[in-house]
Amino acid sequence: MNYVLLFTIVFLTSFNCNRSFAQQKKFNVVFVLADDLGYGDLGIYGQKWIQTPNLDTLASEGMLFTDFYAGAPVCSPSRSVLLTGLHTGHTTIRGNATIKGGKAGRKGAQTVHRANLNQQDLTIGNIMQQAGYQTALIGKWHLDGYDTSATPLHRGFNQFSGWLISYPETYASTYWPEKRYVNGTVVAIPQNQQDKKGYYETNLCTDEALAFLNEQKGSTKPFFLMVNYNNPHSPLAVPNTQKYDNKNWSHDLKTYASMVDILDQSVGRIKKQLIANGLDKNTLLIFCSDNGPRSEHTDQLSAVADFFDSNGPLTGYKRDLYEGGIRVPFIAWAPGYVKAGSINKVPAYFADILPTLAAIAQSTAEYKTDGQSLLSEIRGTGKLTDRFLYWEFFEKGFEQAARYGQWKAIKKDNKIALYDLNRDIAEQRDEAANHPELVNQFQHFLDTCRTASPYWPTETEF
């Protein structure tokens, strides 16, 4: 094997546009993001107990990625990578809460400091908007910190309906929120007033998505729609568990399975609406998750994740840089353009989404990214060469991880562990002692691939 690795992060400011995605009209894009859905939570990825027929069919009619990664092992930094195309060594938000600085706000009884995407951060919304797209985001944003001027409406989206950290009255600590932020105004949800449970937030998001798609029918303007669901993030809550009531399971297990089921049904409804409106002929639908399973390290959620084997063959959960914390489901669907039943094993991650969508939109904007366009991969017309993928995380001390080809390195407490994912997907055998040259190459990359953050200093930067 050739261990000659490239150590320089190349910022891409150009792309090759695949014309088949833009013949008479620029291709539309619908991007659906689940929250804390594990790699093993879908039938197509090996789930045995939870039924996910719509997502399994989506994969059978499109392309399933086996080695796709989120931007980080928790929500905010993962979404920051996704929206900016910069990995956690460069993107603005590198954790849910800051280590130093940031704006203060309340999370329950706690005072928490957070960072937000700033005006200098170029987002996917900006890229698509500037390329002439109608842009909309529905559901979870989680990139506003406690800054009321850092909503999706301020960061490249024409429309936004959902909840924001900076508007606590809309915060989705329950799946039956009483209020919602809709295009700059906080509005009441009548069905959920006075602790009523009349309108499940996931169904609300889906209904709003369908309404948006109906508005686009017959429009000459292309659109980019992000639908960011909360499911199956804690707390465990669902309108009913009817589909699994015949199982000899605990209430928690029935609830989690039903939360994944509603997510699956929601994607099915979006796909059905695309077909009904004739938009499927000119739309790329992408589905993935923001990080691994198990929202919090509690006995309750651990028991659920372990019963369903939510991380599949992988080690680790949310908040881990092991595969279980960052490798996620990823499906691309576009009838007639994406080969049905295709499986893609190329290592890719959230930083690749911005350049991919920029290529689809034929954007002329200049941007910096740590990713590469996946358009040739999705179309089956080319293969990406091996390159570094990078992650860093701070909740358990400064940790780093990188992947290059079949190799994965994790650095904790200034020590690198090395894993051959082709032979050891569960990361059980540290190969560092057997490949010192490769360890040195990873070490050099980890030392040079990032810039310091004022909000997340490493120990040497305090």
CSV table of C-alpha atoms in Angstrom, one decimal:
chain,number,residue,atom,x,y,z
A,1,MET,CA,0.0,0.0,0.0
A,2,ASN,CA,1.1,3.5,-0.8
A,3,TYR,CA,1.4,5.5,2.5
A,4,VAL,CA,2.3,8.7,0.8
A,5,LEU,CA,-0.3,11.1,2.3
A,6,LEU,CA,-1.0,14.7,1.5
A,7,PHE,CA,-0.7,17.0,4.4
A,8,THR,CA,-2.0,20.2,2.9
A,9,ILE,CA,-5.7,21.1,3.2
A,10,VAL,CA,-6.7,22.4,-0.2
A,11,PHE,CA,-9.4,25.0,-0.1
A,12,LEU,CA,-11.5,24.5,-3.2
A,13,THR,CA,-13.0,27.5,-4.9
A,14,SER,CA,-14.1,25.9,-8.1
A,15,PHE,CA,-15.9,22.8,-9.3
A,16,ASN,CA,-16.9,20.8,-12.3
A,17,CYS,CA,-20.6,21.0,-13.0
A,18,ASN,CA,-22.3,17.8,-14.2
A,19,ARG,CA,-24.7,19.0,-16.8
A,20,SER,CA,-27.1,16.2,-16.4
A,21,PHE,CA,-28.2,17.8,-13.1
A,22,ALA,CA,-29.1,21.0,-14.9
A,23,GLN,CA,-30.5,20.5,-18.4
A,24,GLN,CA,-33.5,22.8,-18.8
A,25,LYS,CA,-33.7,23.9,-15.2
A,26,LYS,CA,-31.3,23.8,-12.3
A,27,PHE,CA,-31.8,20.7,-10.1
A,28,ASN,CA,-33.8,21.2,-6.9
A,29,VAL,CA,-32.4,19.8,-3.7
A,30,VAL,CA,-34.3,18.5,-0.6
A,31,PHE,CA,-31.9,17.8,2.3
A,32,VAL,CA,-33.5,15.8,5.2
A,33,LEU,CA,-31.5,15.6,8.4
A,34,ALA,CA,-32.4,13.3,11.3
A,35,ASP,CA,-31.1,14.0,14.9
A,36,ASP,CA,-29.1,11.3,16.8
A,37,LEU,CA,-30.2,8.6,14.4
A,38,GLY,CA,-27.6,5.8,14.6
A,39,TYR,CA,-25.8,4.1,11.7
A,40,GLY,CA,-27.6,0.8,12.6
A,41,ASP,CA,-31.1,2.3,13.1
A,42,LEU,CA,-32.3,1.7,9.5
A,43,GLY,CA,-33.2,-1.7,8.0
A,44,ILE,CA,-31.0,-1.0,5.0
A,45,TYR,CA,-28.0,-0.7,7.4
A,46,GLY,CA,-28.9,-3.8,9.3
A,47,GLN,CA,-31.6,-2.9,11.8
A,48,LYS,CA,-33.6,-6.0,12.8
A,49,TRP,CA,-36.4,-4.6,15.0
A,50,ILE,CA,-37.4,-1.2,13.8
A,51,GLN,CA,-39.2,-1.1,10.5
A,52,THR,CA,-38.0,1.6,8.1
A,53,PRO,CA,-39.7,0.7,4.8
A,54,ASN,CA,-39.7,4.2,3.3
A,55,LEU,CA,-36.0,4.9,3.9
A,56,ASP,CA,-35.1,1.4,2.8
A,57,THR,CA,-37.0,1.9,-0.5
A,58,LEU,CA,-35.3,5.3,-0.9
A,59,ALA,CA,-32.0,3.5,-0.7
A,60,SER,CA,-33.0,0.7,-3.1
A,61,GLU,CA,-34.1,3.3,-5.6
A,62,GLY,CA,-31.0,5.5,-5.1
A,63,MET,CA,-27.5,5.4,-3.7
A,64,LEU,CA,-26.6,4.2,-0.2
A,65,PHE,CA,-23.2,5.4,1.2
A,66,THR,CA,-21.5,3.0,3.6
A,67,ASP,CA,-18.7,5.2,4.8
A,68,PHE,CA,-20.3,8.6,5.2
A,69,TYR,CA,-19.6,10.8,8.3
A,70,ALA,CA,-21.2,13.7,10.1
A,71,GLY,CA,-19.2,16.8,10.8
A,72,ALA,CA,-18.9,16.1,14.6
A,73,PRO,CA,-20.2,13.8,17.3
A,74,VAL,CA,-22.7,16.4,18.6
A,75,CYS,CA,-25.3,18.7,17.1
A,76,SER,CA,-24.1,22.2,16.8
A,77,PRO,CA,-20.5,21.6,15.4
A,78,SER,CA,-21.8,18.9,13.1
A,79,ARG,CA,-24.4,21.3,11.6
A,80,SER,CA,-21.8,24.1,11.4
A,81,VAL,CA,-19.6,21.8,9.3
A,82,LEU,CA,-22.6,20.9,7.1
A,83,LEU,CA,-23.6,24.5,6.5
A,84,THR,CA,-20.2,26.1,6.0
A,85,GLY,CA,-18.3,23.3,4.3
A,86,LEU,CA,-15.4,23.7,6.8
A,87,HIS,CA,-14.4,20.9,9.1
A,88,THR,CA,-14.2,21.3,12.9
A,89,GLY,CA,-10.7,22.6,12.7
A,90,HIS,CA,-11.9,25.6,10.7
A,91,THR,CA,-15.6,26.1,11.2
A,92,THR,CA,-16.8,28.7,13.6
A,93,ILE,CA,-18.9,26.4,15.9
A,94,ARG,CA,-16.8,23.5,17.3
A,95,GLY,CA,-19.0,22.4,20.3
A,96,ASN,CA,-22.5,22.8,21.7
A,97,ALA,CA,-21.2,25.1,24.4
A,98,THR,CA,-18.0,27.2,24.4
A,99,ILE,CA,-15.0,26.7,26.6
A,100,LYS,CA,-14.2,30.4,26.6
A,101,GLY,CA,-16.3,33.4,25.6
A,102,GLY,CA,-19.5,33.3,23.7
A,103,LYS,CA,-22.9,34.7,24.5
A,104,ALA,CA,-24.5,33.6,27.8
A,105,GLY,CA,-28.0,32.2,28.0
A,106,ARG,CA,-30.2,29.7,29.8
A,107,LYS,CA,-30.5,26.0,29.2
A,108,GLY,CA,-33.0,24.9,31.8
A,109,ALA,CA,-31.6,25.9,35.2
A,110,GLN,CA,-28.1,26.3,33.8
A,111,THR,CA,-26.3,29.3,32.4
A,112,VAL,CA,-24.6,28.2,29.1
A,113,HIS,CA,-22.3,30.1,26.8
A,114,ARG,CA,-22.6,29.4,23.1
A,115,ALA,CA,-21.1,30.7,19.8
A,116,ASN,CA,-23.1,31.3,16.6
A,117,LEU,CA,-22.6,31.4,12.9
A,118,ASN,CA,-21.4,35.0,12.2
A,119,GLN,CA,-22.1,37.2,9.2
A,120,GLN,CA,-18.8,36.3,7.6
A,121,ASP,CA,-19.7,32.6,7.5
A,122,LEU,CA,-20.8,31.7,4.0
A,123,THR,CA,-23.4,29.0,4.2
A,124,ILE,CA,-25.1,26.6,1.8
A,125,GLY,CA,-28.1,28.8,2.1
A,126,ASN,CA,-26.0,31.8,0.8
A,127,ILE,CA,-24.5,29.8,-2.0
A,128,MET,CA,-27.9,28.5,-3.2
A,129,GLN,CA,-29.6,31.8,-2.7
A,130,GLN,CA,-27.0,33.6,-4.7
A,131,ALA,CA,-27.4,31.0,-7.5
A,132,GLY,CA,-31.1,31.9,-7.8
A,133,TYR,CA,-32.6,29.3,-5.6
A,134,GLN,CA,-35.6,29.8,-3.3
A,135,THR,CA,-34.2,28.6,0.0
A,136,ALA,CA,-36.1,27.3,3.0
A,137,LEU,CA,-35.2,25.6,6.3
A,138,ILE,CA,-37.7,23.8,8.5
A,139,GLY,CA,-37.1,22.5,12.0
A,140,LYS,CA,-33.9,22.6,14.0
A,141,TRP,CA,-31.2,25.2,13.3
A,142,HIS,CA,-29.0,25.1,16.5
A,143,LEU,CA,-26.5,27.6,15.0
A,144,ASP,CA,-27.8,30.8,16.5
A,145,GLY,CA,-26.3,30.4,19.9
A,146,TYR,CA,-28.0,33.1,21.9
A,147,ASP,CA,-27.8,35.7,19.1
A,148,THR,CA,-31.3,36.7,17.9
A,149,SER,CA,-29.7,38.0,14.7
A,150,ALA,CA,-28.2,34.7,13.7
A,151,THR,CA,-31.3,32.9,12.5
A,152,PRO,CA,-31.5,31.1,9.1
A,153,LEU,CA,-33.2,34.2,7.8
A,154,HIS,CA,-29.9,36.0,8.4
A,155,ARG,CA,-27.7,33.3,7.0
A,156,GLY,CA,-29.0,32.6,3.5
A,157,PHE,CA,-32.5,31.2,3.8
A,158,ASN,CA,-35.6,33.0,2.4
A,159,GLN,CA,-37.9,31.1,4.7
A,160,PHE,CA,-37.6,29.5,8.1
A,161,SER,CA,-40.0,27.8,10.4
A,162,GLY,CA,-38.8,26.0,13.5
A,163,TRP,CA,-37.2,26.5,16.8
A,164,LEU,CA,-34.2,28.6,17.9
A,165,ILE,CA,-31.9,28.5,21.0
A,166,SER,CA,-32.0,32.3,21.1
A,167,TYR,CA,-35.8,32.3,21.4
A,168,PRO,CA,-36.3,30.0,24.4
A,169,GLU,CA,-40.1,30.1,24.1
A,170,THR,CA,-39.7,28.1,20.9
A,171,TYR,CA,-37.1,25.7,22.2
A,172,ALA,CA,-38.1,22.1,21.4
A,173,SER,CA,-37.5,20.6,24.8
A,174,THR,CA,-40.8,18.9,24.2
A,175,TYR,CA,-42.1,17.4,21.0
A,176,TRP,CA,-45.3,19.4,21.5
A,177,PRO,CA,-44.0,23.0,21.5
A,178,GLU,CA,-46.5,25.8,22.3
A,179,LYS,CA,-44.7,28.3,20.1
A,180,ARG,CA,-42.7,28.4,16.9
A,181,TYR,CA,-40.5,30.9,15.1
A,182,VAL,CA,-42.0,31.5,11.6
A,183,ASN,CA,-40.3,33.9,9.2
A,184,GLY,CA,-39.3,36.4,11.9
A,185,THR,CA,-42.3,36.1,14.2
A,186,VAL,CA,-43.0,33.9,17.2
A,187,VAL,CA,-46.4,32.3,16.7
A,188,ALA,CA,-48.5,30.1,18.9
A,189,ILE,CA,-49.4,26.5,18.1
A,190,PRO,CA,-53.0,26.3,19.1
A,191,GLN,CA,-53.1,22.5,19.4
A,192,ASN,CA,-50.4,22.5,22.0
A,193,GLN,CA,-51.5,25.2,24.3
A,194,GLN,CA,-52.0,24.5,28.1
A,195,ASP,CA,-49.9,21.4,27.9
A,196,LYS,CA,-52.0,19.8,25.2
A,197,LYS,CA,-50.4,17.3,22.9
A,198,GLY,CA,-52.2,18.0,19.7
A,199,TYR,CA,-49.5,18.6,17.1
A,200,TYR,CA,-46.3,16.5,17.2
A,201,GLU,CA,-43.4,18.6,16.1
A,202,THR,CA,-42.2,16.1,13.5
A,203,ASN,CA,-45.6,16.1,11.8
A,204,LEU,CA,-45.6,19.9,11.9
A,205,CYS,CA,-42.2,20.0,10.1
A,206,THR,CA,-43.4,17.5,7.5
A,207,ASP,CA,-46.7,19.4,6.9
A,208,GLU,CA,-44.7,22.6,6.4
A,209,ALA,CA,-42.3,20.9,4.0
A,210,LEU,CA,-45.2,19.6,2.0
A,211,ALA,CA,-46.7,23.1,1.9
A,212,PHE,CA,-43.4,24.5,0.6
A,213,LEU,CA,-43.2,21.8,-2.1
A,214,ASN,CA,-46.8,22.6,-3.2
A,215,GLU,CA,-45.7,26.3,-3.5
A,216,GLN,CA,-42.9,25.2,-5.8
A,217,LYS,CA,-45.1,23.3,-8.2
A,218,GLY,CA,-45.0,25.0,-11.6
A,219,SER,CA,-42.4,27.5,-10.4
A,220,THR,CA,-39.6,28.4,-12.8
A,221,LYS,CA,-37.3,29.1,-9.9
A,222,PRO,CA,-35.2,26.2,-8.5
A,223,PHE,CA,-35.4,25.5,-4.7
A,224,PHE,CA,-33.3,24.2,-1.9
A,225,LEU,CA,-35.2,22.9,1.1
A,226,MET,CA,-33.6,21.6,4.4
A,227,VAL,CA,-35.9,19.7,6.7
A,228,ASN,CA,-34.1,19.2,10.1
A,229,TYR,CA,-36.1,16.8,12.3
A,230,ASN,CA,-35.6,16.3,16.0
A,231,ASN,CA,-36.4,12.6,15.8
A,232,PRO,CA,-35.1,10.5,17.4
A,233,HIS,CA,-33.3,12.8,19.8
A,234,SER,CA,-34.3,12.6,23.5
A,235,PRO,CA,-36.7,13.0,25.2
A,236,LEU,CA,-38.4,9.8,24.3
A,237,ALA,CA,-41.8,11.0,23.2
A,238,VAL,CA,-44.3,10.0,20.5
A,239,PRO,CA,-48.1,10.4,19.9
A,240,ASN,CA,-48.6,6.7,20.1
A,241,THR,CA,-46.7,3.4,20.0
A,242,GLN,CA,-49.5,1.5,18.1
A,243,LYS,CA,-47.2,-0.1,15.5
A,244,TYR,CA,-45.2,-1.8,18.3
A,245,ASP,CA,-47.8,-2.4,21.0
A,246,ASN,CA,-47.8,-6.1,20.2
A,247,LYS,CA,-44.1,-6.4,21.1
A,248,ASN,CA,-43.0,-7.6,24.5
A,249,TRP,CA,-40.9,-4.5,25.0
A,250,SER,CA,-40.6,-1.8,27.6
A,251,HIS,CA,-42.4,1.5,27.0
A,252,ASP,CA,-39.0,3.2,26.2
A,253,LEU,CA,-38.2,0.6,23.4
A,254,LYS,CA,-41.7,1.0,21.9
A,255,THR,CA,-41.4,4.8,22.0
A,256,TYR,CA,-37.9,4.9,20.4
A,257,ALA,CA,-39.0,2.5,17.6
A,258,SER,CA,-42.1,4.7,17.0
A,259,MET,CA,-40.0,7.8,16.9
A,260,VAL,CA,-37.9,6.3,14.1
A,261,ASP,CA,-41.1,5.0,12.4
A,262,ILE,CA,-42.5,8.6,12.3
A,263,LEU,CA,-39.2,9.8,10.9
A,264,ASP,CA,-39.4,7.1,8.2
A,265,GLN,CA,-43.0,7.9,7.4
A,266,SER,CA,-42.2,11.6,7.2
A,267,VAL,CA,-39.5,11.0,4.5
A,268,GLY,CA,-42.0,8.8,2.7
A,269,ARG,CA,-44.5,11.7,2.7
A,270,ILE,CA,-41.9,14.1,1.3
A,271,LYS,CA,-40.9,11.7,-1.5
A,272,LYS,CA,-44.6,11.0,-2.3
A,273,GLN,CA,-45.2,14.8,-2.6
A,274,LEU,CA,-42.2,15.3,-4.9
A,275,ILE,CA,-43.6,12.6,-7.2
A,276,ALA,CA,-47.2,13.9,-7.0
A,277,ASN,CA,-46.0,17.4,-8.0
A,278,GLY,CA,-43.8,16.1,-10.8
A,279,LEU,CA,-40.7,17.5,-8.9
A,280,ASP,CA,-39.1,14.1,-8.7
A,281,LYS,CA,-37.9,14.5,-12.3
A,282,ASN,CA,-35.7,17.4,-11.3
A,283,THR,CA,-34.9,17.0,-7.6
A,284,LEU,CA,-32.1,15.4,-5.6
A,285,LEU,CA,-33.3,14.1,-2.2
A,286,ILE,CA,-30.7,13.4,0.4
A,287,PHE,CA,-31.2,11.8,3.8
A,288,CYS,CA,-28.7,11.5,6.7
A,289,SER,CA,-28.2,12.0,10.4
A,290,ASP,CA,-26.2,14.7,12.3
A,291,ASN,CA,-24.2,12.3,14.5
A,292,GLY,CA,-24.4,8.9,16.2
A,293,PRO,CA,-27.1,7.5,18.6
A,294,ARG,CA,-27.8,7.9,22.3
A,295,SER,CA,-28.5,11.6,23.0
A,296,GLU,CA,-27.2,11.5,26.6
A,297,HIS,CA,-25.1,9.0,28.5
A,298,THR,CA,-27.9,7.7,30.7
A,299,ASP,CA,-29.0,4.2,31.7
A,300,GLN,CA,-32.3,4.8,30.0
A,301,LEU,CA,-31.0,5.8,26.6
A,302,SER,CA,-28.0,3.4,26.7
A,303,ALA,CA,-30.5,0.5,27.2
A,304,VAL,CA,-32.5,1.6,24.2
A,305,ALA,CA,-29.4,2.1,21.9
A,306,ASP,CA,-27.9,-1.2,23.0
A,307,PHE,CA,-31.2,-3.2,22.5
A,308,PHE,CA,-31.6,-1.9,19.0
A,309,ASP,CA,-27.9,-2.0,18.2
A,310,SER,CA,-28.3,1.5,17.0
A,311,ASN,CA,-24.6,1.9,16.2
A,312,GLY,CA,-24.6,-1.4,14.2
A,313,PRO,CA,-21.1,-2.9,14.0
A,314,LEU,CA,-19.5,0.3,15.1
A,315,THR,CA,-17.9,1.2,18.5
A,316,GLY,CA,-19.1,4.3,20.3
A,317,TYR,CA,-22.0,6.7,20.5
A,318,LYS,CA,-22.8,10.3,20.2
A,319,ARG,CA,-19.9,12.3,21.8
A,320,ASP,CA,-17.3,9.7,20.6
A,321,LEU,CA,-14.9,10.1,17.8
A,322,TYR,CA,-15.0,6.4,17.3
A,323,GLU,CA,-17.1,5.3,14.2
A,324,GLY,CA,-20.3,5.0,16.2
A,325,GLY,CA,-20.2,8.6,17.1
A,326,ILE,CA,-19.7,10.1,13.6
A,327,ARG,CA,-20.4,7.5,10.9
A,328,VAL,CA,-24.0,8.0,9.8
A,329,PRO,CA,-26.6,6.8,7.3
A,330,PHE,CA,-26.5,8.7,4.0
A,331,ILE,CA,-28.9,8.1,1.0
A,332,ALA,CA,-29.1,10.1,-2.2
A,333,TRP,CA,-32.2,9.7,-4.4
A,334,ALA,CA,-32.9,11.2,-7.9
A,335,PRO,CA,-34.8,8.9,-10.3
A,336,GLY,CA,-33.1,8.8,-13.7
A,337,TYR,CA,-30.0,10.5,-12.4
A,338,VAL,CA,-28.8,8.4,-9.5
A,339,LYS,CA,-28.5,4.7,-10.3
A,340,ALA,CA,-31.0,2.6,-8.4
A,341,GLY,CA,-29.6,0.2,-5.9
A,342,SER,CA,-26.1,1.6,-6.1
A,343,ILE,CA,-23.8,1.3,-3.1
A,344,ASN,CA,-21.0,3.8,-2.6
A,345,LYS,CA,-18.1,3.0,-0.3
A,346,VAL,CA,-16.1,6.2,-0.7
A,347,PRO,CA,-15.2,7.9,2.6
A,348,ALA,CA,-17.1,11.3,2.6
A,349,TYR,CA,-18.5,13.7,5.2
A,350,PHE,CA,-20.5,16.9,5.9
A,351,ALA,CA,-17.8,19.2,4.6
A,352,ASP,CA,-18.5,17.8,1.1
A,353,ILE,CA,-22.1,18.9,1.0
A,354,LEU,CA,-21.5,22.6,0.3
A,355,PRO,CA,-19.2,22.0,-2.7
A,356,THR,CA,-21.6,19.3,-4.0
A,357,LEU,CA,-24.6,21.6,-3.9
A,358,ALA,CA,-22.6,24.5,-5.3
A,359,ALA,CA,-21.8,22.3,-8.3
A,360,ILE,CA,-25.5,21.3,-8.7
A,361,ALA,CA,-26.5,25.0,-8.5
A,362,GLN,CA,-23.7,26.0,-11.0
A,363,SER,CA,-22.7,28.6,-8.4
A,364,THR,CA,-20.1,31.2,-9.4
A,365,ALA,CA,-19.5,32.2,-5.8
A,366,GLU,CA,-16.0,32.0,-4.4
A,367,TYR,CA,-15.9,30.0,-1.2
A,368,LYS,CA,-13.5,28.1,1.0
A,369,THR,CA,-14.1,24.5,1.9
A,370,ASP,CA,-12.4,21.5,3.4
A,371,GLY,CA,-14.6,19.2,1.3
A,372,GLN,CA,-14.9,18.0,-2.2
A,373,SER,CA,-17.9,17.8,-4.5
A,374,LEU,CA,-19.6,14.4,-4.4
A,375,LEU,CA,-21.5,15.0,-7.6
A,376,SER,CA,-19.4,12.6,-9.7
A,377,GLU,CA,-19.8,10.0,-6.9
A,378,ILE,CA,-23.6,10.4,-6.8
A,379,ARG,CA,-23.8,10.3,-10.6
A,380,GLY,CA,-21.5,7.3,-10.8
A,381,THR,CA,-19.2,9.0,-13.2
A,382,GLY,CA,-16.0,9.3,-11.2
A,383,LYS,CA,-14.2,8.5,-8.0
A,384,LEU,CA,-12.7,10.7,-5.4
A,385,THR,CA,-9.0,10.1,-4.6
A,386,ASP,CA,-8.0,9.3,-1.1
A,387,ARG,CA,-7.8,12.5,1.1
A,388,PHE,CA,-7.9,13.3,4.8
A,389,LEU,CA,-11.2,13.7,6.7
A,390,TYR,CA,-10.9,15.5,10.0
A,391,TRP,CA,-12.7,15.9,13.3
A,392,GLU,CA,-12.0,17.5,16.7
A,393,PHE,CA,-14.0,17.5,19.9
A,394,PHE,CA,-13.6,19.1,23.3
A,395,GLU,CA,-16.2,17.8,25.8
A,396,LYS,CA,-13.8,15.1,27.2
A,397,GLY,CA,-10.6,17.1,26.7
A,398,PHE,CA,-9.1,18.0,23.3
A,399,GLU,CA,-9.5,15.0,21.0
A,400,GLN,CA,-8.8,14.7,17.3
A,401,ALA,CA,-9.5,12.1,14.6
A,402,ALA,CA,-8.7,11.7,11.0
A,403,ARG,CA,-9.4,9.2,8.2
A,404,TYR,CA,-7.4,8.5,5.1
A,405,GLY,CA,-8.4,5.7,2.9
A,406,GLN,CA,-8.8,2.5,5.0
A,407,TRP,CA,-7.0,4.1,8.0
A,408,LYS,CA,-8.4,5.9,11.0
A,409,ALA,CA,-6.4,7.7,13.7
A,410,ILE,CA,-7.8,8.9,17.0
A,411,LYS,CA,-5.6,11.1,19.2
A,412,LYS,CA,-6.4,11.3,22.9
A,413,ASP,CA,-4.1,12.5,25.7
A,414,ASN,CA,-1.4,13.2,23.1
A,415,LYS,CA,-1.4,9.5,22.0
A,416,ILE,CA,-2.5,8.3,18.6
A,417,ALA,CA,-4.4,5.0,18.1
A,418,LEU,CA,-4.5,3.7,14.6
A,419,TYR,CA,-7.2,1.4,13.1
A,420,ASP,CA,-7.5,-0.4,9.8
A,421,LEU,CA,-11.2,0.0,9.1
A,422,ASN,CA,-11.2,-2.5,6.2
A,423,ARG,CA,-10.3,-5.3,8.7
A,424,ASP,CA,-11.4,-3.8,12.0
A,425,ILE,CA,-14.6,-1.6,11.5
A,426,ALA,CA,-15.2,-1.9,15.3
A,427,GLU,CA,-11.9,-0.2,16.1
A,428,GLN,CA,-10.8,-2.9,18.5
A,429,ARG,CA,-7.2,-3.4,17.4
A,430,ASP,CA,-4.7,-0.5,17.7
A,431,GLU,CA,-2.2,-0.9,14.9
A,432,ALA,CA,-0.1,2.1,15.8
A,433,ALA,CA,2.9,0.0,17.0
A,434,ASN,CA,2.9,-1.9,13.7
A,435,HIS,CA,2.9,1.3,11.5
A,436,PRO,CA,5.1,4.0,13.0
A,437,GLU,CA,5.6,5.7,9.7
A,438,LEU,CA,1.9,6.0,9.1
A,439,VAL,CA,1.4,7.3,12.7
A,440,ASN,CA,4.0,10.0,12.0
A,441,GLN,CA,2.1,11.0,8.9
A,442,PHE,CA,-1.1,11.3,10.8
A,443,GLN,CA,0.6,13.2,13.5
A,444,HIS,CA,1.9,15.7,11.1
A,445,PHE,CA,-1.6,16.2,9.6
A,446,LEU,CA,-3.2,16.6,13.0
A,447,ASP,CA,-0.6,19.2,13.9
A,448,THR,CA,-1.2,21.3,10.8
A,449,CYS,CA,-4.8,20.8,9.7
A,450,ARG,CA,-6.5,23.3,12.0
A,451,THR,CA,-6.5,26.9,13.2
A,452,ALA,CA,-7.0,28.0,16.7
A,453,SER,CA,-10.5,29.0,17.9
A,454,PRO,CA,-11.2,31.8,20.4
A,455,TYR,CA,-14.1,29.8,21.8
A,456,TRP,CA,-12.5,26.4,22.0
A,457,PRO,CA,-8.8,26.8,22.9
A,458,THR,CA,-6.7,23.7,23.3
A,459,GLU,CA,-4.7,23.2,26.5
A,460,THR,CA,-1.7,24.8,25.0
A,461,GLU,CA,-3.7,27.8,23.9
A,462,PHE,CA,-5.2,28.8,27.3
